[in-house]
Each structure stands twice: as C-alpha cells, then as structure tokens.
CSV table of C-alpha atoms and ligand atoms in Angstrom, one decimal:
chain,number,residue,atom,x,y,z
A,142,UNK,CA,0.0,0.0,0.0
A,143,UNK,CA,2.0,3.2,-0.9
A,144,UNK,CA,1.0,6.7,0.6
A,145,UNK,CA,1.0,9.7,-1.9
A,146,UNK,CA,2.2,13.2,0.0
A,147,UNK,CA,-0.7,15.4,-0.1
A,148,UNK,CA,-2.3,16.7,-2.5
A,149,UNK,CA,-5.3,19.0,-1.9
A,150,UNK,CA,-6.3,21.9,-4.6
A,151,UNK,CA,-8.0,24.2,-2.1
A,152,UNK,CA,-10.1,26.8,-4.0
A,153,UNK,CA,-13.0,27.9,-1.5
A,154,UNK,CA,-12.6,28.0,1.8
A,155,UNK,CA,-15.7,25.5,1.9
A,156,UNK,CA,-13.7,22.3,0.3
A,157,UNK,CA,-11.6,22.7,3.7
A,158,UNK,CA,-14.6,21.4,5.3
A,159,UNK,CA,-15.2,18.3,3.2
A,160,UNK,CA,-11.7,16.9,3.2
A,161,UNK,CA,-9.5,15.6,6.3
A,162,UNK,CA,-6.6,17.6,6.0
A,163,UNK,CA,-4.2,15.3,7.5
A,164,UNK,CA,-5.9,12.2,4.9
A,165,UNK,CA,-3.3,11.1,2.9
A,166,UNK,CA,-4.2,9.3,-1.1
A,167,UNK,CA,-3.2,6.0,-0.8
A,168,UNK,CA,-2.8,3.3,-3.9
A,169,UNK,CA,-4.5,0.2,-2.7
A,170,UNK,CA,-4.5,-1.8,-5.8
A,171,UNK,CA,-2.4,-1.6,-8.5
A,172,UNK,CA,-1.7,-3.6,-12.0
A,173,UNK,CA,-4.8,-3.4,-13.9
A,174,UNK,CA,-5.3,-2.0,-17.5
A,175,UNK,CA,-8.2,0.4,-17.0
A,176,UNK,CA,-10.4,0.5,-13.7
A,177,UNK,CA,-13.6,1.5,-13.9
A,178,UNK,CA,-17.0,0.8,-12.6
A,179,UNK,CA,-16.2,1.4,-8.5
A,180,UNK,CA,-19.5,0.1,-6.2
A,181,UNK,CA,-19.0,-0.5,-2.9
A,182,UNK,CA,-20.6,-3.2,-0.6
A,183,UNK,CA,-21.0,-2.1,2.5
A,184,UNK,CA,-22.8,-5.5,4.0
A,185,UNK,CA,-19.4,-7.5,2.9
A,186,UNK,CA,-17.1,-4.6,2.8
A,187,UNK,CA,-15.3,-4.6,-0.3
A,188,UNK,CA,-15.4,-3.1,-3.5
A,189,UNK,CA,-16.1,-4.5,-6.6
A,190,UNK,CA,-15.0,-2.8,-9.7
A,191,UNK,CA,-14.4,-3.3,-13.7
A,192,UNK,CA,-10.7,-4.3,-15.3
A,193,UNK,CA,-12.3,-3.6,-18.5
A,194,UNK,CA,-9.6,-4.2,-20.9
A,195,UNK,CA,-8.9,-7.1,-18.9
A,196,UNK,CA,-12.5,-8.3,-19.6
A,197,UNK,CA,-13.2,-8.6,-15.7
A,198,UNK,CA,-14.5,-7.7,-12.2
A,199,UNK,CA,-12.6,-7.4,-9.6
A,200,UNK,CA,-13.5,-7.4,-5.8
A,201,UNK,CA,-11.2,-5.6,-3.2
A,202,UNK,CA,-10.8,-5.3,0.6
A,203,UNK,CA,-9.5,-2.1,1.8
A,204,UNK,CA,-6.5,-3.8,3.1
A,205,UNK,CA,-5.8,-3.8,-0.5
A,206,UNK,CA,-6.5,-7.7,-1.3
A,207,UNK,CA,-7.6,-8.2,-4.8
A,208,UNK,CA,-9.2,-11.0,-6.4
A,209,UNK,CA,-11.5,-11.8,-9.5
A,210,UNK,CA,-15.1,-11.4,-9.2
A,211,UNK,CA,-16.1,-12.4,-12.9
A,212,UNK,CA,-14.2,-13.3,-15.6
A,213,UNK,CA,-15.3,-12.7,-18.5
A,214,UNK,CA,-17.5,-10.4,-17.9
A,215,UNK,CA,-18.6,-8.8,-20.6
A,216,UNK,CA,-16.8,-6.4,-20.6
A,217,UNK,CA,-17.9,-4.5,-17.8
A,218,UNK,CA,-18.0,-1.0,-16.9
A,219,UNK,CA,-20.3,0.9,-14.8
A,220,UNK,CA,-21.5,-0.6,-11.8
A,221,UNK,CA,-24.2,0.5,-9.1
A,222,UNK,CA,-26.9,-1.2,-6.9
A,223,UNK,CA,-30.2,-1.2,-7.2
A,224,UNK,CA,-32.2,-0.2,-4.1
A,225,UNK,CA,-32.6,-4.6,-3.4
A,226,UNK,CA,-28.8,-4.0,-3.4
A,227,UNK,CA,-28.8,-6.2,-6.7
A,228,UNK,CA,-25.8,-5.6,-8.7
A,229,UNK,CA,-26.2,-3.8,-12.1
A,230,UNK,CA,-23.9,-3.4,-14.7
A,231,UNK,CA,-23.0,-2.3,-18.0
A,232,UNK,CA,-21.2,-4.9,-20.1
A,233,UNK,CA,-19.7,-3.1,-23.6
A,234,UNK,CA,-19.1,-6.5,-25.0
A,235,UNK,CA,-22.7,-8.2,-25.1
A,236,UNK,CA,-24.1,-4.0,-25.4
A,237,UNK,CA,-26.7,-4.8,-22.2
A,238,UNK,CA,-27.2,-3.8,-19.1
A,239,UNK,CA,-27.5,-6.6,-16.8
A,240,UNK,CA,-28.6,-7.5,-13.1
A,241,UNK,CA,-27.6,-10.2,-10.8
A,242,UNK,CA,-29.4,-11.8,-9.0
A,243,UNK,CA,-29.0,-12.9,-4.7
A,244,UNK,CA,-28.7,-16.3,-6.3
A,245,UNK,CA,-26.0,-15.5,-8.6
A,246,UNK,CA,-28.3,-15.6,-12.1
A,247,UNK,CA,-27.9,-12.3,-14.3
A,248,UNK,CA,-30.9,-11.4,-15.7
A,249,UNK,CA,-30.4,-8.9,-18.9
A,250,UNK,CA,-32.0,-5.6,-18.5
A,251,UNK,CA,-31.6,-4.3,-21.2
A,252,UNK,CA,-30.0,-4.6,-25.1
A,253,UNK,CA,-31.9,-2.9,-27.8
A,254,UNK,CA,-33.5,0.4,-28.3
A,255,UNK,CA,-36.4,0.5,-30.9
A,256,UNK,CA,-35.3,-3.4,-32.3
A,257,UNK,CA,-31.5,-2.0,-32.6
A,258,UNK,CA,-28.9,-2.9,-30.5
A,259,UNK,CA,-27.4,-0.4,-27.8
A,260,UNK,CA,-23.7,0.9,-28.5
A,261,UNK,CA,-21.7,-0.2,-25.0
A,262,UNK,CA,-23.3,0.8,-22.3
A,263,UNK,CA,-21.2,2.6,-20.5
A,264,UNK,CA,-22.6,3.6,-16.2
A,265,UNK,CA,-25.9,3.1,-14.5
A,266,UNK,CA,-27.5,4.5,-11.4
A,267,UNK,CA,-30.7,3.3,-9.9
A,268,UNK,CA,-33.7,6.0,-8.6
A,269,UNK,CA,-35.5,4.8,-5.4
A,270,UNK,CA,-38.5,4.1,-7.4
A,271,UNK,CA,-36.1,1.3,-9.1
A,272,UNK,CA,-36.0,3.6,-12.0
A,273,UNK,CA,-32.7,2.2,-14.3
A,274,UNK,CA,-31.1,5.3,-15.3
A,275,UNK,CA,-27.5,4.6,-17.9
A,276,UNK,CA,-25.7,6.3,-20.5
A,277,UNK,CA,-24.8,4.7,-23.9
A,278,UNK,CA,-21.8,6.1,-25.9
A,279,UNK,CA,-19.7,4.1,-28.6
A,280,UNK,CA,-16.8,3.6,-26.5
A,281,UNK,CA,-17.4,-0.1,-26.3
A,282,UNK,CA,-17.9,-0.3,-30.0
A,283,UNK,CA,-14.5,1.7,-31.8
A,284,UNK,CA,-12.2,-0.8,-31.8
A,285,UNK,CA,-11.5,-4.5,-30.0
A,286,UNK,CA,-10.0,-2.8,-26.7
A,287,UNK,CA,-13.1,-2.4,-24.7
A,288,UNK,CA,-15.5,-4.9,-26.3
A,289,UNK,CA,-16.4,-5.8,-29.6
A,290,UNK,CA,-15.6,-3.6,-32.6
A,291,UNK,CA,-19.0,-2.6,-34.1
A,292,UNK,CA,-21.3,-0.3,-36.4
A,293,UNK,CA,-23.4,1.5,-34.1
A,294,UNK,CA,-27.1,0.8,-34.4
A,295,UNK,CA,-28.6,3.5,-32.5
A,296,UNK,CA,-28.9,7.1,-34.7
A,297,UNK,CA,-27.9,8.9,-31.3
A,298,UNK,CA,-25.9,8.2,-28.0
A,299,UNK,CA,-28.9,8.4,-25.5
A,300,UNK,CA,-29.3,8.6,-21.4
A,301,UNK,CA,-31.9,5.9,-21.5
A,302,UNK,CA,-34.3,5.2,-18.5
A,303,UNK,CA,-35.6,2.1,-18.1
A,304,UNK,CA,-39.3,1.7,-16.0
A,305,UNK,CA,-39.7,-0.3,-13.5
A,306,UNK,CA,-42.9,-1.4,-13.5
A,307,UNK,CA,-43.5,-1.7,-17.6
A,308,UNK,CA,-39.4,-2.5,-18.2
A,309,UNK,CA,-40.2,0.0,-21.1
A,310,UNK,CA,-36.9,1.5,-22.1
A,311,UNK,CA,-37.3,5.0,-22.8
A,312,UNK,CA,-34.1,7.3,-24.4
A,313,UNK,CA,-35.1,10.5,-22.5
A,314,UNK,CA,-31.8,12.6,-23.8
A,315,UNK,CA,-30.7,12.2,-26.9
A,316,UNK,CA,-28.4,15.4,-27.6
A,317,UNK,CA,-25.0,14.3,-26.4
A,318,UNK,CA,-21.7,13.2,-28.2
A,319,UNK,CA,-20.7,10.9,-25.6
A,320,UNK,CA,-22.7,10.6,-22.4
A,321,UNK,CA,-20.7,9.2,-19.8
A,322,UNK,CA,-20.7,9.2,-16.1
A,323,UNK,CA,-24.4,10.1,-14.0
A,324,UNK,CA,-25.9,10.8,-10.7
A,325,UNK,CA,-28.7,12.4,-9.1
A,326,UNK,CA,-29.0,15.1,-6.9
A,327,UNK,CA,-30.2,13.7,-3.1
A,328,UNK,CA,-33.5,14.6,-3.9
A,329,UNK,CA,-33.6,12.7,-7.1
A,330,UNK,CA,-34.6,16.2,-8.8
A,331,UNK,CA,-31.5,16.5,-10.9
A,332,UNK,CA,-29.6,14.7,-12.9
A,333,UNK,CA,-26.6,15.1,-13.4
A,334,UNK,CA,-24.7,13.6,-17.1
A,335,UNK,CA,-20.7,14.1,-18.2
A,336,UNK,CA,-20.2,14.7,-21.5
A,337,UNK,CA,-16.8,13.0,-22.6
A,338,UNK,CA,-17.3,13.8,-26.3
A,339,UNK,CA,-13.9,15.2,-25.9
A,340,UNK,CA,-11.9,12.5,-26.1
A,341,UNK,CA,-12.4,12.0,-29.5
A,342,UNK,CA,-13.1,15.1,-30.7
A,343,UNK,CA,-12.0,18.2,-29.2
A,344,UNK,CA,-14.0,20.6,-29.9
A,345,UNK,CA,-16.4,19.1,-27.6
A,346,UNK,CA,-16.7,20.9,-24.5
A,347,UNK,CA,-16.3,18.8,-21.5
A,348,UNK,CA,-18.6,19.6,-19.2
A,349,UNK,CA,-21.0,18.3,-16.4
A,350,UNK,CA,-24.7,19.3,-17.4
A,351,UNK,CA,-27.5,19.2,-15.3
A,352,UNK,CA,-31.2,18.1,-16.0
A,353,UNK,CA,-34.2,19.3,-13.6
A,354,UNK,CA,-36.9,16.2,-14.0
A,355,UNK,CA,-40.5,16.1,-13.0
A,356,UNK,CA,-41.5,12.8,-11.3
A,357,UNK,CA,-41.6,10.7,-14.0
A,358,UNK,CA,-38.5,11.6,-15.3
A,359,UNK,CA,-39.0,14.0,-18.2
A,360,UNK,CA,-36.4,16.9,-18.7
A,361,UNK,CA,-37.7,20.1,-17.7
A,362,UNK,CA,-35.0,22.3,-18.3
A,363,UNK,CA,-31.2,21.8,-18.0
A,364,UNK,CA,-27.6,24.2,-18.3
A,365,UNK,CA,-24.2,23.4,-18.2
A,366,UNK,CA,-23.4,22.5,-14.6
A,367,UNK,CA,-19.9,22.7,-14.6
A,368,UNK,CA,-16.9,22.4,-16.9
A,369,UNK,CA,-14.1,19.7,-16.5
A,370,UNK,CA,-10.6,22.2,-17.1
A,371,UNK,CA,-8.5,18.9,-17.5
A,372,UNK,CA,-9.3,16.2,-19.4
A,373,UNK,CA,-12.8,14.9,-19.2
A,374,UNK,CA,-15.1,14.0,-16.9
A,375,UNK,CA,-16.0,10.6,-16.8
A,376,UNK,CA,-17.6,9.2,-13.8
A,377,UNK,CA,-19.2,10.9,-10.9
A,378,UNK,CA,-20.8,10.7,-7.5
A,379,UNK,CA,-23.1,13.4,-5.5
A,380,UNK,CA,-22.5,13.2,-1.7
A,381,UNK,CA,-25.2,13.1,1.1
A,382,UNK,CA,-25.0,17.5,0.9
A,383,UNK,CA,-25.3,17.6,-2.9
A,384,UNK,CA,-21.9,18.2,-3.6
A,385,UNK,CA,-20.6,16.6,-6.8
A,386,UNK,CA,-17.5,14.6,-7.0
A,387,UNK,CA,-16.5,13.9,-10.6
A,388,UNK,CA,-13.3,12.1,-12.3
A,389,UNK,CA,-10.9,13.8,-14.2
A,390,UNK,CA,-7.6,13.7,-15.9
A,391,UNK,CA,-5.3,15.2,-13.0
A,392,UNK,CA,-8.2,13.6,-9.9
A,393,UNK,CA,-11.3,14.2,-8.4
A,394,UNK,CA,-13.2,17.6,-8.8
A,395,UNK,CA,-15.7,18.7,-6.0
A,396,UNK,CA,-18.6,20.9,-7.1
A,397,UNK,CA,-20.7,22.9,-5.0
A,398,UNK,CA,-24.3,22.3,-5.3
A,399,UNK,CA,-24.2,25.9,-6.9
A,400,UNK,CA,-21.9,24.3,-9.6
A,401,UNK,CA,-19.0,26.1,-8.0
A,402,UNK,CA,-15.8,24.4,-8.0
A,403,UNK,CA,-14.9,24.0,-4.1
A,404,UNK,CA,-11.1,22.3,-4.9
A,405,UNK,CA,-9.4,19.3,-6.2
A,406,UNK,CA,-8.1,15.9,-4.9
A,407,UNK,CA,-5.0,15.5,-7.4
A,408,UNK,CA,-4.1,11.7,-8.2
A,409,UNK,CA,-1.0,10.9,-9.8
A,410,UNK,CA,-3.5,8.6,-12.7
A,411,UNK,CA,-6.1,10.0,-15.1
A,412,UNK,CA,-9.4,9.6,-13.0
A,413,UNK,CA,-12.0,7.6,-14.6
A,414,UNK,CA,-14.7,6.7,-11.3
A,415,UNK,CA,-15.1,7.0,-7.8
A,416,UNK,CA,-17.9,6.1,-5.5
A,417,UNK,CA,-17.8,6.0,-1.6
A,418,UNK,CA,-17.5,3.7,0.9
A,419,UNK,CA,-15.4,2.3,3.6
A,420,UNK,CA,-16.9,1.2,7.1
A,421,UNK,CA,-18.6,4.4,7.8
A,422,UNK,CA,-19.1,5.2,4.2
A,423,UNK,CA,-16.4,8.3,4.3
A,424,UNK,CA,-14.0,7.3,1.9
A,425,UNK,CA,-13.4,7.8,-1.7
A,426,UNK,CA,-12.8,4.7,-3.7
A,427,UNK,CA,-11.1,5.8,-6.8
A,428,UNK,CA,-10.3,4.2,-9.7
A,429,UNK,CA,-7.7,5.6,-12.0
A,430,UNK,CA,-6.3,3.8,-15.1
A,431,UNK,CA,-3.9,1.4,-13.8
A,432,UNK,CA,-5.0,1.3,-9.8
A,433,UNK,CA,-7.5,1.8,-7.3
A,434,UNK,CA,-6.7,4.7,-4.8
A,435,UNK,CA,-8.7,5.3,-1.7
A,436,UNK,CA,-8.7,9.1,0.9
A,437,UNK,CA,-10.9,9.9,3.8
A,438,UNK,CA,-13.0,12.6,3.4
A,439,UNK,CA,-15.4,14.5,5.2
A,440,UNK,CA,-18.7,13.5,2.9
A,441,UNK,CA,-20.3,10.4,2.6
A,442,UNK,CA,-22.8,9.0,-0.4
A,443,UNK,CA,-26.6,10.1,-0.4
A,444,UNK,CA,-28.7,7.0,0.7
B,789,MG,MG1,-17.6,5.9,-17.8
C-alpha cells in the first residue's frame, strides 16, 4: 500500500470542510489496465469494480486484497446497486445492461432500443423508485479494446431510462456526443450527465450538465453545470450534501451544489470513477487507469 504526499487543490474556503486535512491518497491496488465501474458493498465490505480491458471484475478489501469477481465479464463497466442491493452493470461487449441476481443468475435488463442494439453501455445508477437510469456512448464499439468492434445501431448516444414497472426503455436525452458518467442530486430532482465527447473530438466541450426532472422523469430544463478544465469527466458521484465529485484527468473535482468548484483531490493517474464507501461510508474509492486509490473525506454517499 504506498501513501501519496498530499495533494489538496484548495479553492474555497468551503472544500476545507469536506476533506480531512491530515488524509493522505493512498494506492490500494495496482496492475490493472483500466479501472472503472467502482461500487461498494457495505454488508461484505469490499469493493467491486471493472478491469475492462482485462475483460473482468474485480473485488477488493481495503486492506488492499484483490481478487476476481467475474471473468469474462462482458466487458464491464459501470456498476451500481439497485435499491434490493442487486448488482447492475454495464457490459460493452454483449451492449446490455445486466442484473444479478442474490442467487447469482444475471438477468439482462436491457440490449436494444427500438429493435437495434445499444452501442456499450457505458454507467448506470438506480432512482429509489427502481428507476434504471444509464448512458450509452460508442466507446465499447471503436475498436477491439473495450469490447467488440461494431457499427453502431442506435442514430444517437442516449441517457436511457428504463421503467420499473413496464421494463419499457425510454431514451429521455438524446443530444450528447458521448454521455458518460451520472448521478442524481439527493432529492432525485437532478440529474446530473458528463459529456466525454472530448476525447475523441476536441471541440467538444467537456462539461457536467445538469437536467431538472419532474416525477416521471421528463427533462424540464437543463444548463451546463460545470466544466471539467483537464481532461474529461467521466464518472461521478453526488454526496449526502449535494456536492458533486467527478473524475478527471489530473483527480477528483468537487462541485458545490451551486456548480461552484470547491477544490481538487489530485491523483497521480487519469481519474476515470469513484464512488464512496469504507466502514462508515467516508472514503473515496477511486479508480484511476492502472490502480484503485482510496482518501478519507469529510462527505459520505446520499442513501
Ligand atoms: Mg464511464
């Protein structure tokens, strides 16, 4: 486990108050091609999370043990829990979303829009209501890397929501380049999308936008939220106070509700996911490119 000297980006006096100045970055797991796909498991304590060159899942203790969850596994990325605390995932190579089951089975969720087949679906977040909210660039599809080279299908990269009740799959935005990382707000009234469109072509901006919803999860309105000043901003996770935590290429930016930027956790690897967790759900579990990285904090996930 090697310690990284400190590196805090303080930029409001307010980000002193969400970070543990004395909290060091530490590398808990290294030697992987591309982590991604961070979810925590707080009833087992351990974090699983996507190798997804490697085409697996890993799990890992905090103590920095790390073994293999599932291989092959589609190539996963994204990874969240559904409020049963079911696993769900996006899987580039069979272009689904997927669940597993408490017994193990994995049930498919979702793989076509409108009788085509999704690009790679790329990170997922559940609402309360069950709601299946995940983002479905062409990452998965360019080239043999991350999945299955591939023709896209779809006409647009959507932020699809799947019902759950009907299991109708809806595409409710359909205007981004790359939609990547998502979360919501506490209250569920805002979500939140990265647009990584960037990384590919760069005259895309790379920002955060945010999308106010009404219950049933139309867009009422949305605006840029925030912009991403290096790199891209990939995955993301909104804390119990509505701050935003997103990846990006120099480490984790924090966002003020207000979309202010409160300061910067630098990590020595391009940023690609974090979520929380930890015993008393106050660490950042971050993984960047080649290794998982884990700091204290002074935040925790909204429940
Ligand atoms: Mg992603």
């Amino acid at each position: 486990m090697n310690e990284i000297s400190s590196c805090y980006q303080i930029e409001d006096p307010r980000f002193g108050a969400l970070i543990q100045k004395n909290a060091r970055l530490q590398r808990i797991a290294a030697g992987f091609e591309w982590t991604e796909g961070p979810v925590w498991f707080a009833d087992h304590q351990l974090l699983l999370f996507s190798d997804i060159p490697s085409d697996r899942m890993m799990r890992l203790t905090l103590d920095g043990h790390a073994s293999v969850f599932r291989q092959p596994s589609g190539y996963s990325n994204g990874n969240t829990r559904d409020r049963q605390g079911r696993l769900v995932t996006c899987q580039h190579g069979t272009r689904s979303v997927t669940r597993t089951e408490a017994d193990g089975r994995v049930t498919v969720l979702a793989d076509s829009y409108l009788g085509k087949r999704l690009n790679s679906p790329n990170d997922v977040v559940v609402q309360s209501s069950g709601a299946v909210w995940f983002t479905d660039p062409s990452y998965g599809i360019l080239s043999d890397y991350e999945g299955y080279q591939a023709e896209p299908e779809q006409q647009t990269h959507n932020v699809f929501r799947l019902d759950p009740q009907t299991g109708r799959l809806e595409a409710m935005i359909t205007d981004f380049v790359q939609p990547n990382g998502l979360a919501f707000s506490p209250d569920e009234s805002i979500l939140y999308v990265a647009e990584s469109g960037s990384s590919h072509d760069p005259g895309v901006p790379s920002v955060i936008r945010a999308f106010k919803l009404d219950e049933t999860g139309r867009v009422l309105s949305d605006h840029v939220f925030a912009t991403i000043d290096k790199g891209l901003p990939d995955g993301m996770r909104v804390d119990a106070a509505g701050h935003l935590w997103s990846s990006a290429a120099d480490g984790i930016h924090c966002f003020h509700p207000d979309g202010t930027r409160l300061g910067k956790i630098l990590v020595p690897e391009v940023v690609a996911n974090l979520c929380f967790g930890g015993p008393r759900g106050n660490r950042l579990l971050i993984t960047a490119t080649t290794s998982v990285y884990m700091i204290a904090v002074n935040a925790r996930a909204a429940t």
